mmCIF file of C-alpha atoms and ligand atoms in Angstrom:
data_model
loop_
_atom_site.group_PDB
_atom_site.id
_atom_site.type_symbol
_atom_site.label_atom_id
_atom_site.label_comp_id
_atom_site.label_asym_id
_atom_site.label_seq_id
_atom_site.Cartn_x
_atom_site.Cartn_y
_atom_site.Cartn_z
ATOM 1 C CA MET M 1 -163.999 55.446 11.807
ATOM 2 C CA ALA M 2 -164.838 51.835 12.693
ATOM 3 C CA VAL M 3 -163.216 52.101 16.098
ATOM 4 C CA VAL M 4 -165.813 54.471 17.459
ATOM 5 C CA SER M 5 -168.867 53.440 15.474
ATOM 6 C CA LEU M 6 -170.719 51.895 18.429
ATOM 7 C CA ILE M 7 -170.186 54.845 20.749
ATOM 8 C CA ASN M 8 -169.926 58.622 20.786
ATOM 9 C CA ALA M 9 -166.253 59.039 21.710
ATOM 10 C CA ASP M 10 -166.428 62.829 22.050
ATOM 11 C CA ARG M 11 -169.343 62.652 24.467
ATOM 12 C CA LEU M 12 -167.563 59.971 26.503
ATOM 13 C CA TRP M 13 -164.455 62.152 26.837
ATOM 14 C CA THR M 14 -166.437 65.302 27.615
ATOM 15 C CA ARG M 15 -168.418 63.555 30.338
ATOM 16 C CA LEU M 16 -165.323 61.907 31.799
ATOM 17 C CA MET M 17 -163.659 65.324 32.054
ATOM 18 C CA ALA M 18 -166.829 66.821 33.559
ATOM 19 C CA LEU M 19 -166.844 64.039 36.163
ATOM 20 C CA ALA M 20 -163.174 64.810 36.942
ATOM 21 C CA GLU M 21 -164.248 68.338 37.957
ATOM 22 C CA ILE M 22 -166.069 66.788 40.919
ATOM 23 C CA GLY M 23 -163.408 66.577 43.612
ATOM 24 C CA ALA M 24 -160.791 68.136 41.312
ATOM 25 C CA THR M 25 -157.475 68.903 43.044
ATOM 26 C CA PRO M 26 -155.235 71.907 42.193
ATOM 27 C CA ALA M 27 -152.591 69.596 40.712
ATOM 28 C CA GLY M 28 -155.042 68.178 38.170
ATOM 29 C CA GLY M 29 -156.063 65.074 40.069
ATOM 30 C CA VAL M 30 -159.219 63.954 41.836
ATOM 31 C CA ASN M 31 -160.065 63.565 45.520
ATOM 32 C CA ARG M 32 -163.456 61.838 45.546
ATOM 33 C CA GLN M 33 -163.354 59.328 48.339
ATOM 34 C CA ALA M 34 -166.005 56.738 49.031
ATOM 35 C CA LEU M 35 -169.403 58.012 50.253
ATOM 36 C CA SER M 36 -168.146 61.626 50.381
ATOM 37 C CA ASP M 37 -170.040 64.715 49.185
ATOM 38 C CA GLY M 38 -167.970 64.402 46.010
ATOM 39 C CA GLU M 39 -169.177 60.898 45.376
ATOM 40 C CA ILE M 40 -172.763 61.976 45.984
ATOM 41 C CA ALA M 41 -172.285 64.777 43.416
ATOM 42 C CA ALA M 42 -170.743 62.274 40.983
ATOM 43 C CA TRP M 43 -173.792 60.033 41.415
ATOM 44 C CA ARG M 44 -176.069 63.002 40.549
ATOM 45 C CA SER M 45 -174.225 63.656 37.282
ATOM 46 C CA VAL M 46 -174.038 60.010 36.279
ATOM 47 C CA ILE M 47 -177.686 59.321 37.154
ATOM 48 C CA GLY M 48 -178.714 62.435 35.203
ATOM 49 C CA TRP M 49 -176.867 61.273 32.072
ATOM 50 C CA ALA M 50 -178.334 57.786 32.420
ATOM 51 C CA GLN M 51 -181.900 58.953 32.952
ATOM 52 C CA GLU M 52 -181.695 61.277 29.927
ATOM 53 C CA ALA M 53 -181.249 58.122 27.842
ATOM 54 C CA GLY M 54 -184.062 56.262 29.590
ATOM 55 C CA LEU M 55 -181.954 54.097 31.894
ATOM 56 C CA ARG M 56 -183.390 53.353 35.336
ATOM 57 C CA ALA M 57 -181.297 54.073 38.423
ATOM 58 C CA ALA M 58 -181.304 51.945 41.575
ATOM 59 C CA THR M 59 -179.062 51.242 44.541
ATOM 60 C CA ASP M 60 -178.693 48.535 47.191
ATOM 61 C CA ALA M 61 -177.950 48.411 50.911
ATOM 62 C CA ALA M 62 -174.207 48.440 50.189
ATOM 63 C CA GLY M 63 -174.324 51.728 48.257
ATOM 64 C CA ASN M 64 -173.694 50.252 44.840
ATOM 65 C CA LEU M 65 -175.203 52.240 41.949
ATOM 66 C CA PHE M 66 -177.082 50.388 39.187
ATOM 67 C CA LEU M 67 -178.269 51.974 35.892
ATOM 68 C CA THR M 68 -180.444 49.580 33.919
ATOM 69 C CA LEU M 69 -181.327 49.395 30.248
ATOM 70 C CA ALA M 70 -184.293 47.031 30.228
ATOM 71 C CA GLY M 71 -184.082 43.974 28.002
ATOM 72 C CA ARG M 72 -186.813 41.857 26.398
ATOM 73 C CA ASP M 73 -186.589 39.144 29.046
ATOM 74 C CA ARG M 74 -186.644 40.961 32.375
ATOM 75 C CA ALA M 75 -186.335 37.656 34.247
ATOM 76 C CA ALA M 76 -183.077 36.634 32.565
ATOM 77 C CA PRO M 77 -179.931 37.392 34.590
ATOM 78 C CA PRO M 78 -178.527 40.777 33.476
ATOM 79 C CA VAL M 79 -175.101 41.569 32.095
ATOM 80 C CA LEU M 80 -173.240 43.888 34.494
ATOM 81 C CA VAL M 81 -170.655 46.365 33.230
ATOM 82 C CA GLY M 82 -168.832 49.033 35.212
ATOM 83 C CA SER M 83 -166.145 49.910 37.746
ATOM 84 C CA HIS M 84 -166.014 52.484 40.580
ATOM 85 C CA LEU M 85 -166.453 56.247 41.065
ATOM 86 C CA ASP M 86 -164.420 56.700 44.258
ATOM 87 C CA SER M 87 -160.777 57.785 44.159
ATOM 88 C CA GLN M 88 -157.661 57.977 46.302
ATOM 89 C CA PRO M 89 -157.191 61.347 48.103
ATOM 90 C CA THR M 90 -154.556 62.283 45.508
ATOM 91 C CA GLY M 91 -155.934 60.111 42.734
ATOM 92 C CA GLY M 92 -156.390 60.691 39.032
ATOM 93 C CA LYS M 93 -159.221 61.279 36.574
ATOM 94 C CA PHE M 94 -159.279 57.753 35.143
ATOM 95 C CA ASP M 95 -158.917 55.066 37.817
ATOM 96 C CA GLY M 96 -162.447 53.655 38.091
ATOM 97 C CA ALA M 97 -164.178 56.607 36.433
ATOM 98 C CA ALA M 98 -162.999 55.577 32.948
ATOM 99 C CA GLY M 99 -164.653 52.176 33.394
ATOM 100 C CA VAL M 100 -167.965 53.542 34.662
ATOM 101 C CA MET M 101 -168.150 56.245 31.991
ATOM 102 C CA ALA M 102 -167.175 53.867 29.170
ATOM 103 C CA ALA M 103 -169.873 51.449 30.325
ATOM 104 C CA LEU M 104 -172.410 54.270 30.516
ATOM 105 C CA GLU M 105 -171.493 55.523 27.035
ATOM 106 C CA VAL M 106 -171.854 52.043 25.560
ATOM 107 C CA VAL M 107 -175.271 51.479 27.125
ATOM 108 C CA VAL M 108 -176.557 55.012 26.452
ATOM 109 C CA SER M 109 -175.544 54.570 22.793
ATOM 110 C CA LEU M 110 -177.528 51.350 22.634
ATOM 111 C CA ALA M 111 -180.555 53.050 24.185
ATOM 112 C CA GLU M 112 -180.320 56.002 21.797
ATOM 113 C CA ARG M 113 -180.309 53.712 18.799
ATOM 114 C CA GLY M 114 -183.523 52.197 20.141
ATOM 115 C CA GLN M 115 -181.898 48.806 20.568
ATOM 116 C CA THR M 116 -183.478 46.491 23.115
ATOM 117 C CA PRO M 117 -181.137 43.796 24.401
ATOM 118 C CA GLU M 118 -182.406 40.287 25.067
ATOM 119 C CA ARG M 119 -181.611 40.677 28.753
ATOM 120 C CA ASP M 120 -181.159 43.685 31.046
ATOM 121 C CA VAL M 121 -177.830 45.461 30.811
ATOM 122 C CA ILE M 122 -176.779 47.198 34.020
ATOM 123 C CA VAL M 123 -174.060 49.814 34.390
ATOM 124 C CA VAL M 124 -172.665 49.485 37.915
ATOM 125 C CA ALA M 125 -170.491 51.688 40.134
ATOM 126 C CA TRP M 126 -169.236 49.642 43.095
ATOM 127 C CA MET M 127 -169.021 51.300 46.514
ATOM 128 C CA ASN M 128 -165.569 52.000 48.014
ATOM 129 C CA GLU M 129 -163.193 50.168 45.724
ATOM 130 C CA GLU M 130 -160.189 52.199 46.878
ATOM 131 C CA GLY M 131 -160.352 51.401 50.588
ATOM 132 C CA CYS M 132 -158.788 54.704 51.504
ATOM 133 C CA ARG M 133 -161.360 56.513 53.646
ATOM 134 C CA PHE M 134 -162.767 53.175 54.826
ATOM 135 C CA ALA M 135 -160.295 50.251 54.803
ATOM 136 C CA PRO M 136 -160.080 47.718 53.355
ATOM 137 C CA GLY M 137 -161.687 48.484 50.003
ATOM 138 C CA MET M 138 -163.875 46.680 47.467
ATOM 139 C CA MET M 139 -166.701 46.813 49.996
ATOM 140 C CA GLY M 140 -169.546 47.094 47.487
ATOM 141 C CA SER M 141 -168.445 44.182 45.330
ATOM 142 C CA GLU M 142 -167.551 42.094 48.376
ATOM 143 C CA VAL M 143 -171.006 42.504 49.897
ATOM 144 C CA PHE M 144 -172.640 41.942 46.483
ATOM 145 C CA THR M 145 -170.786 38.640 46.059
ATOM 146 C CA GLY M 146 -171.101 37.509 49.681
ATOM 147 C CA VAL M 147 -167.410 37.848 50.561
ATOM 148 C CA ARG M 148 -168.254 40.200 53.457
ATOM 149 C CA GLY M 149 -171.534 40.843 55.262
ATOM 150 C CA ILE M 150 -173.308 44.197 55.216
ATOM 151 C CA GLU M 151 -173.118 44.515 59.014
ATOM 152 C CA ALA M 152 -169.349 43.955 58.924
ATOM 153 C CA ILE M 153 -168.791 46.802 56.464
ATOM 154 C CA ARG M 154 -171.292 49.140 58.185
ATOM 155 C CA ALA M 155 -169.190 48.948 61.362
ATOM 156 C CA VAL M 156 -165.962 50.179 59.692
ATOM 157 C CA ARG M 157 -165.042 53.764 60.650
ATOM 158 C CA ASP M 158 -163.003 56.454 58.899
ATOM 159 C CA ALA M 159 -160.280 58.533 60.590
ATOM 160 C CA SER M 160 -162.848 61.007 61.911
ATOM 161 C CA GLY M 161 -165.005 58.285 63.480
ATOM 162 C CA ILE M 162 -167.805 58.244 60.866
ATOM 163 C CA SER M 163 -168.972 54.702 60.179
ATOM 164 C CA VAL M 164 -169.714 53.224 56.769
ATOM 165 C CA GLY M 165 -173.236 52.683 58.108
ATOM 166 C CA GLU M 166 -173.701 56.397 58.826
ATOM 167 C CA ALA M 167 -172.191 57.376 55.474
ATOM 168 C CA LEU M 168 -174.383 54.866 53.641
ATOM 169 C CA ASP M 169 -177.507 56.196 55.371
ATOM 170 C CA ARG M 170 -176.476 59.691 54.269
ATOM 171 C CA LEU M 171 -176.010 58.533 50.664
ATOM 172 C CA HIS M 172 -179.370 56.786 50.666
ATOM 173 C CA ALA M 173 -181.060 59.882 52.162
ATOM 174 C CA ALA M 174 -179.607 61.963 49.313
ATOM 175 C CA PHE M 175 -181.169 59.558 46.808
ATOM 176 C CA ALA M 176 -184.341 58.658 48.724
ATOM 177 C CA ASP M 177 -186.334 58.160 45.513
ATOM 178 C CA LEU M 178 -184.054 55.408 44.162
ATOM 179 C CA PRO M 179 -185.438 51.877 44.363
ATOM 180 C CA ARG M 180 -183.348 49.321 46.266
ATOM 181 C CA LYS M 181 -182.190 46.142 44.631
ATOM 182 C CA PRO M 182 -181.543 43.058 46.753
ATOM 183 C CA LEU M 183 -177.978 42.588 48.012
ATOM 184 C CA GLY M 184 -176.456 40.381 45.356
ATOM 185 C CA PHE M 185 -178.490 39.030 42.468
ATOM 186 C CA ALA M 186 -177.752 36.556 39.694
ATOM 187 C CA ALA M 187 -175.717 38.034 36.842
ATOM 188 C CA ALA M 188 -175.044 36.518 33.420
ATOM 189 C CA ALA M 189 -171.613 38.132 33.112
ATOM 190 C CA TYR M 190 -169.489 41.051 34.342
ATOM 191 C CA LEU M 191 -167.225 43.263 32.237
ATOM 192 C CA GLU M 192 -164.879 45.973 33.514
ATOM 193 C CA LEU M 193 -162.729 48.414 31.586
ATOM 194 C CA HIS M 194 -159.851 49.928 33.574
ATOM 195 C CA ILE M 195 -156.591 51.754 32.988
ATOM 196 C CA GLU M 196 -153.695 49.324 33.335
ATOM 197 C CA GLN M 197 -152.049 51.193 36.257
ATOM 198 C CA GLY M 198 -148.760 49.739 35.011
ATOM 199 C CA PRO M 199 -146.327 50.282 32.122
ATOM 200 C CA LEU M 200 -146.669 47.115 30.016
ATOM 201 C CA LEU M 201 -149.207 48.182 27.359
ATOM 202 C CA GLU M 202 -147.417 51.460 26.738
ATOM 203 C CA ALA M 203 -144.035 49.711 26.497
ATOM 204 C CA ALA M 204 -145.423 47.176 24.015
ATOM 205 C CA ASP M 205 -147.321 49.888 22.093
ATOM 206 C CA ARG M 206 -150.646 48.036 22.464
ATOM 207 C CA THR M 207 -154.007 49.739 22.915
ATOM 208 C CA ILE M 208 -155.991 46.881 24.448
ATOM 209 C CA GLY M 209 -154.986 44.574 27.285
ATOM 210 C CA VAL M 210 -156.935 41.319 27.439
ATOM 211 C CA VAL M 211 -156.668 40.707 31.172
ATOM 212 C CA THR M 212 -155.925 37.066 31.928
ATOM 213 C CA GLY M 213 -156.495 37.356 35.671
ATOM 214 C CA ILE M 214 -155.454 39.066 38.862
ATOM 215 C CA GLN M 215 -152.428 37.766 40.667
ATOM 216 C CA GLY M 216 -152.931 36.194 44.079
ATOM 217 C CA LYS M 217 -151.500 37.595 47.273
ATOM 218 C CA LYS M 218 -150.632 36.233 50.689
ATOM 219 C CA THR M 219 -149.228 38.195 53.571
ATOM 220 C CA PHE M 220 -147.741 36.947 56.832
ATOM 221 C CA GLN M 221 -146.495 38.321 60.106
ATOM 222 C CA VAL M 222 -143.489 36.444 61.449
ATOM 223 C CA VAL M 223 -142.354 36.745 65.065
ATOM 224 C CA ILE M 224 -138.946 35.359 66.141
ATOM 225 C CA ALA M 225 -138.547 34.915 69.899
ATOM 226 C CA GLY M 226 -135.010 34.665 71.326
ATOM 227 C CA ALA M 227 -133.504 35.855 74.580
ATOM 228 C CA GLU M 228 -131.890 39.119 75.707
ATOM 229 C CA GLY M 229 -128.307 39.134 76.898
ATOM 230 C CA HIS M 230 -125.215 41.291 77.465
ATOM 231 C CA ALA M 231 -123.467 41.939 74.138
ATOM 232 C CA GLY M 232 -120.032 41.798 75.808
ATOM 233 C CA THR M 233 -120.344 38.876 78.182
ATOM 234 C CA LEU M 234 -122.846 36.299 76.901
ATOM 235 C CA PRO M 235 -120.889 33.511 75.111
ATOM 236 C CA GLN M 236 -121.716 33.286 71.433
ATOM 237 C CA GLN M 237 -122.760 29.599 71.575
ATOM 238 C CA GLU M 238 -125.245 30.284 74.390
ATOM 239 C CA ARG M 239 -127.076 33.079 72.581
ATOM 240 C CA ARG M 240 -130.584 32.935 71.224
ATOM 241 C CA ASP M 241 -130.150 35.973 69.001
ATOM 242 C CA ALA M 242 -133.367 36.920 67.174
ATOM 243 C CA VAL M 243 -131.574 39.100 64.609
ATOM 244 C CA ALA M 244 -129.165 36.269 63.759
ATOM 245 C CA ALA M 245 -132.191 34.021 63.177
ATOM 246 C CA PHE M 246 -133.833 36.760 61.102
ATOM 247 C CA ALA M 247 -130.708 37.122 58.954
ATOM 248 C CA ARG M 248 -130.688 33.368 58.236
ATOM 249 C CA MET M 249 -134.426 33.399 57.452
ATOM 250 C CA ALA M 250 -134.284 36.479 55.217
ATOM 251 C CA ALA M 251 -131.344 35.073 53.246
ATOM 252 C CA ALA M 252 -133.049 31.689 52.805
ATOM 253 C CA LEU M 253 -136.414 33.258 51.904
ATOM 254 C CA HIS M 254 -134.908 35.600 49.320
ATOM 255 C CA ALA M 255 -132.861 32.780 47.786
ATOM 256 C CA GLU M 256 -135.436 30.012 47.841
ATOM 257 C CA ILE M 257 -138.767 31.908 47.558
ATOM 258 C CA GLY M 258 -137.811 35.139 45.814
ATOM 259 C CA GLY M 259 -135.634 33.204 43.381
ATOM 260 C CA ILE M 260 -138.249 30.742 42.099
ATOM 261 C CA ASP M 261 -138.954 32.568 38.831
ATOM 262 C CA ALA M 262 -139.429 36.020 37.352
ATOM 263 C CA GLU M 263 -143.171 36.060 38.097
ATOM 264 C CA ILE M 264 -142.865 35.840 41.858
ATOM 265 C CA LYS M 265 -143.069 38.997 43.944
ATOM 266 C CA PHE M 266 -141.578 38.490 47.404
ATOM 267 C CA THR M 267 -141.097 41.362 49.837
ATOM 268 C CA ILE M 268 -139.998 41.731 53.434
ATOM 269 C CA GLY M 269 -141.169 45.305 53.894
ATOM 270 C CA ARG M 270 -141.197 45.932 57.638
ATOM 271 C CA ILE M 271 -138.858 44.749 60.381
ATOM 272 C CA THR M 272 -138.918 45.629 64.056
ATOM 273 C CA VAL M 273 -136.226 44.594 66.498
ATOM 274 C CA GLU M 274 -136.543 44.462 70.298
ATOM 275 C CA PRO M 275 -135.134 45.863 72.444
ATOM 276 C CA ASN M 276 -133.281 47.573 69.529
ATOM 277 C CA ALA M 277 -130.324 48.567 71.687
ATOM 278 C CA PRO M 278 -126.725 48.462 70.405
ATOM 279 C CA SER M 279 -125.275 46.483 73.302
ATOM 280 C CA VAL M 280 -128.107 44.014 73.918
ATOM 281 C CA VAL M 281 -128.492 40.664 72.173
ATOM 282 C CA PRO M 282 -131.890 41.075 70.393
ATOM 283 C CA SER M 283 -134.698 39.055 71.954
ATOM 284 C CA ARG M 284 -137.395 39.553 69.385
ATOM 285 C CA VAL M 285 -137.818 40.338 65.667
ATOM 286 C CA THR M 286 -141.181 40.894 64.011
ATOM 287 C CA PHE M 287 -141.310 41.118 60.231
ATOM 288 C CA SER M 288 -143.808 41.196 57.364
ATOM 289 C CA ILE M 289 -143.918 39.068 54.236
ATOM 290 C CA ASP M 290 -145.866 40.074 51.110
ATOM 291 C CA LEU M 291 -145.978 37.253 48.568
ATOM 292 C CA ARG M 292 -147.682 37.472 45.157
ATOM 293 C CA TYR M 293 -147.950 35.052 42.292
ATOM 294 C CA PRO M 294 -150.330 34.623 39.334
ATOM 295 C CA ASP M 295 -150.853 30.886 39.751
ATOM 296 C CA ASN M 296 -152.840 29.867 42.771
ATOM 297 C CA GLY M 297 -151.335 26.407 43.084
ATOM 298 C CA VAL M 298 -147.811 27.806 43.061
ATOM 299 C CA LEU M 299 -148.869 30.539 45.499
ATOM 300 C CA ASP M 300 -150.224 27.954 47.954
ATOM 301 C CA VAL M 301 -147.154 25.737 47.717
ATOM 302 C CA THR M 302 -144.876 28.759 48.036
ATOM 303 C CA GLY M 303 -146.825 30.046 51.047
ATOM 304 C CA ALA M 304 -146.338 26.683 52.744
ATOM 305 C CA ARG M 305 -142.607 26.792 51.940
ATOM 306 C CA VAL M 306 -142.351 30.198 53.637
ATOM 307 C CA ALA M 307 -143.464 28.634 56.892
ATOM 308 C CA ALA M 308 -141.191 25.599 56.476
ATOM 309 C CA LEU M 309 -138.130 27.773 55.740
ATOM 310 C CA CYS M 310 -138.772 30.005 58.733
ATOM 311 C CA HIS M 311 -139.077 26.978 61.032
ATOM 312 C CA ARG M 312 -135.901 25.440 59.610
ATOM 313 C CA GLN M 313 -133.820 28.594 60.172
ATOM 314 C CA ALA M 314 -135.256 29.578 63.571
ATOM 315 C CA PRO M 315 -133.362 27.402 66.128
ATOM 316 C CA PRO M 316 -132.254 28.123 68.759
ATOM 317 C CA CYS M 317 -135.002 30.774 68.627
ATOM 318 C CA ALA M 318 -138.717 30.044 68.392
ATOM 319 C CA VAL M 319 -140.858 31.325 65.508
ATOM 320 C CA THR M 320 -144.573 31.899 64.943
ATOM 321 C CA ILE M 321 -146.010 32.665 61.517
ATOM 322 C CA THR M 322 -149.449 34.255 61.252
ATOM 323 C CA PRO M 323 -151.175 34.422 57.846
ATOM 324 C CA LEU M 324 -152.911 37.810 57.382
ATOM 325 C CA VAL M 325 -154.204 38.304 53.822
ATOM 326 C CA GLU M 326 -155.315 35.332 51.740
ATOM 327 C CA ALA M 327 -156.434 36.582 48.298
ATOM 328 C CA PRO M 328 -156.226 33.787 45.724
ATOM 329 C CA SER M 329 -155.353 34.581 42.145
ATOM 330 C CA ASN M 330 -158.176 34.319 39.669
ATOM 331 C CA ASP M 331 -158.370 33.571 35.982
ATOM 332 C CA PHE M 332 -160.911 35.506 33.999
ATOM 333 C CA GLU M 333 -163.374 33.543 31.869
ATOM 334 C CA PRO M 334 -161.443 32.208 28.820
ATOM 335 C CA ARG M 335 -164.325 32.640 26.371
ATOM 336 C CA LEU M 336 -164.912 36.236 27.452
ATOM 337 C CA ARG M 337 -161.177 36.908 27.028
ATOM 338 C CA GLU M 338 -161.426 35.461 23.558
ATOM 339 C CA ARG M 339 -164.352 37.761 22.740
ATOM 340 C CA ILE M 340 -162.329 40.774 23.901
ATOM 341 C CA ALA M 341 -159.326 39.720 21.811
ATOM 342 C CA ARG M 342 -161.560 39.178 18.775
ATOM 343 C CA ALA M 343 -163.321 42.532 19.232
ATOM 344 C CA ALA M 344 -159.933 44.272 19.364
ATOM 345 C CA HIS M 345 -158.670 42.382 16.322
ATOM 346 C CA ASP M 346 -161.817 43.115 14.288
ATOM 347 C CA GLN M 347 -161.375 46.814 14.947
ATOM 348 C CA GLY M 348 -157.690 46.805 14.052
ATOM 349 C CA LEU M 349 -156.614 47.559 17.613
ATOM 350 C CA PRO M 350 -153.286 46.084 18.753
ATOM 351 C CA ALA M 351 -153.928 43.899 21.792
ATOM 352 C CA MET M 352 -152.020 41.645 24.146
ATOM 353 C CA ALA M 353 -152.748 39.342 27.054
ATOM 354 C CA ILE M 354 -151.857 40.916 30.379
ATOM 355 C CA LEU M 355 -152.011 39.921 34.032
ATOM 356 C CA SER M 356 -153.358 42.477 36.489
ATOM 357 C CA ALA M 357 -150.855 43.156 39.240
ATOM 358 C CA ALA M 358 -153.425 45.305 41.093
ATOM 359 C CA GLY M 359 -156.703 44.149 42.637
ATOM 360 C CA HIS M 360 -160.112 45.045 41.150
ATOM 361 C CA ASP M 361 -163.813 44.490 41.905
ATOM 362 C CA ALA M 362 -163.841 42.018 38.994
ATOM 363 C CA ARG M 363 -161.852 39.637 41.215
ATOM 364 C CA HIS M 364 -164.970 39.180 43.356
ATOM 365 C CA LEU M 365 -167.489 39.154 40.496
ATOM 366 C CA ALA M 366 -165.491 36.327 38.915
ATOM 367 C CA LYS M 367 -166.603 34.146 41.839
ATOM 368 C CA VAL M 368 -170.294 34.471 40.971
ATOM 369 C CA CYS M 369 -170.435 34.840 37.163
ATOM 370 C CA PRO M 370 -168.212 34.782 34.066
ATOM 371 C CA ALA M 371 -166.116 37.952 34.333
ATOM 372 C CA ALA M 372 -163.417 39.682 32.310
ATOM 373 C CA MET M 373 -161.491 42.942 32.167
ATOM 374 C CA ILE M 374 -160.239 45.211 29.393
ATOM 375 C CA PHE M 375 -157.130 47.308 30.110
ATOM 376 C CA ILE M 376 -156.098 50.444 28.277
ATOM 377 C CA PRO M 377 -152.686 52.149 28.624
ATOM 378 C CA CYS M 378 -151.987 54.998 31.022
ATOM 379 C CA ARG M 379 -149.055 57.352 30.604
ATOM 380 C CA ASP M 380 -145.824 56.049 32.182
ATOM 381 C CA GLY M 381 -147.939 53.424 33.927
ATOM 382 C CA ALA M 382 -148.721 56.012 36.606
ATOM 383 C CA SER M 383 -151.892 55.639 38.696
ATOM 384 C CA HIS M 384 -153.074 56.687 42.180
ATOM 385 C CA VAL M 385 -151.358 59.984 41.343
ATOM 386 C CA GLU M 386 -152.780 63.340 40.304
ATOM 387 C CA HIS M 387 -150.999 63.345 36.933
ATOM 388 C CA GLU M 388 -152.548 59.980 35.956
ATOM 389 C CA TRP M 389 -153.403 60.234 32.250
ATOM 390 C CA ALA M 390 -155.045 58.163 29.537
ATOM 391 C CA GLU M 391 -155.267 59.289 25.906
ATOM 392 C CA PRO M 392 -158.743 60.096 24.534
ATOM 393 C CA ALA M 393 -158.090 57.688 21.633
ATOM 394 C CA HIS M 394 -157.341 54.878 24.084
ATOM 395 C CA ILE M 395 -160.492 55.564 26.108
ATOM 396 C CA ALA M 396 -162.491 55.482 22.860
ATOM 397 C CA ALA M 397 -160.801 52.276 21.717
ATOM 398 C CA GLY M 398 -161.426 50.527 25.043
ATOM 399 C CA ALA M 399 -165.066 51.614 25.085
ATOM 400 C CA SER M 400 -165.480 50.422 21.534
ATOM 401 C CA VAL M 401 -164.159 46.952 22.430
ATOM 402 C CA LEU M 402 -166.436 46.962 25.476
ATOM 403 C CA ALA M 403 -169.375 47.851 23.212
ATOM 404 C CA ARG M 404 -168.636 44.974 20.866
ATOM 405 C CA VAL M 405 -168.355 42.391 23.649
ATOM 406 C CA LEU M 406 -171.433 43.700 25.439
ATOM 407 C CA ARG M 407 -173.405 43.517 22.220
ATOM 408 C CA ASP M 408 -172.356 39.870 21.801
ATOM 409 C CA LEU M 409 -173.500 39.043 25.325
ATOM 410 C CA ALA M 410 -176.654 41.094 25.741
ATOM 411 C CA PHE M 411 -178.115 40.501 22.312
ATOM 412 C CA SER M 412 -177.809 36.757 22.545
ATOM 413 C CA ASP M 413 -180.971 35.011 23.705
ATOM 414 C CA GLN M 414 -178.926 32.088 24.998
ATOM 415 C CA SER M 415 -177.770 32.247 28.572
ATOM 416 C CA CYS M 416 -174.336 33.895 28.583
ATOM 417 C CA ALA M 417 -173.573 31.986 31.742
ATOM 418 C CA ALA M 418 -174.166 28.655 30.046
ATOM 419 C CA GLU M 419 -172.449 29.759 26.869
ATOM 420 C CA ALA M 420 -169.527 31.748 28.224
HETATM 421 ZN ZN1 LIG P 1 -159.636 51.260 40.164
#
């Protein structure tokens, strides 16, 4: 069958299921949080499978795992392909793991056929994508791409007081024989296969999602300051009622921001009122805004309008707006997207363009090299749950598309960076 000709689909599935045993939960999910004993055990299995095929394992100071198939030109920037091995505490078998295991299967298959790429091909598992034990996530890819410094992530502690630094030292002690790569190195391209974590591919009956980008996100904290007063005696026109100001703001924001178009995601998710007493005019309201949009320009303009609307509706109260998260949207490399679409088409796999509503390590890699993602369906769009499920045929199809694109990139003696 053409779909699986570049990989061994049965081995991929068997190994993915074996990996899911590490940190398996009674309800069929996976609890394999970042830098835990489970992740160390997962590293042992994955490194073992890679070394069997002659790949060389290495790590870096940020606890990223690299498995290299050496190319002809060792000095040329490598192609990176992978995802993450950590999970949510009640996560599934596929989020992250499917991408790492598909990448490994593709590269192991190349090695077994005795094929030497023009440049190194490196399977990568990024440290702490999920951001559950240590928040926020995507630490490995953020340090690799210079978004955060290694000292900043080493200082982060989990709920029991263990720091990322201590956990990283423990990981490195468990793999003392692994060489260390420098923190961040030039890459020719980055590819990541991932389950969609949403319902669109399944609804459209498509096997391959050609990911156009990851939608941007801004969050704000808004504080409205009014004045307390007696609910029975203070004349209405003299009040500086923070809840009244909030009601005007929320109505205006929902109408004028939330109503822009179908692609906008606008949420006021948390509201606190002070003093929160039935017979006291409220003096203070604090609320959160979560704003997401695929287009960065629109997101910026919309973010600015949030502030303007709040200021317009505030009087006679005062308002302060504090931006918290600023994660711009990104577009994946158009020529890599085209290669993915072509690879799917050539193999008779139904594909569609799709925007990622969730964040991924590829968002950061896209800042330093051409990057792209391949989505495959997951049942009912469910992810970060123990019953998360992807069909073996879809895993095989995604890996097969990955294999085709990787072959295009790694067996070209031109620079992918210049070409892509
Ligand atoms: Zn993931």
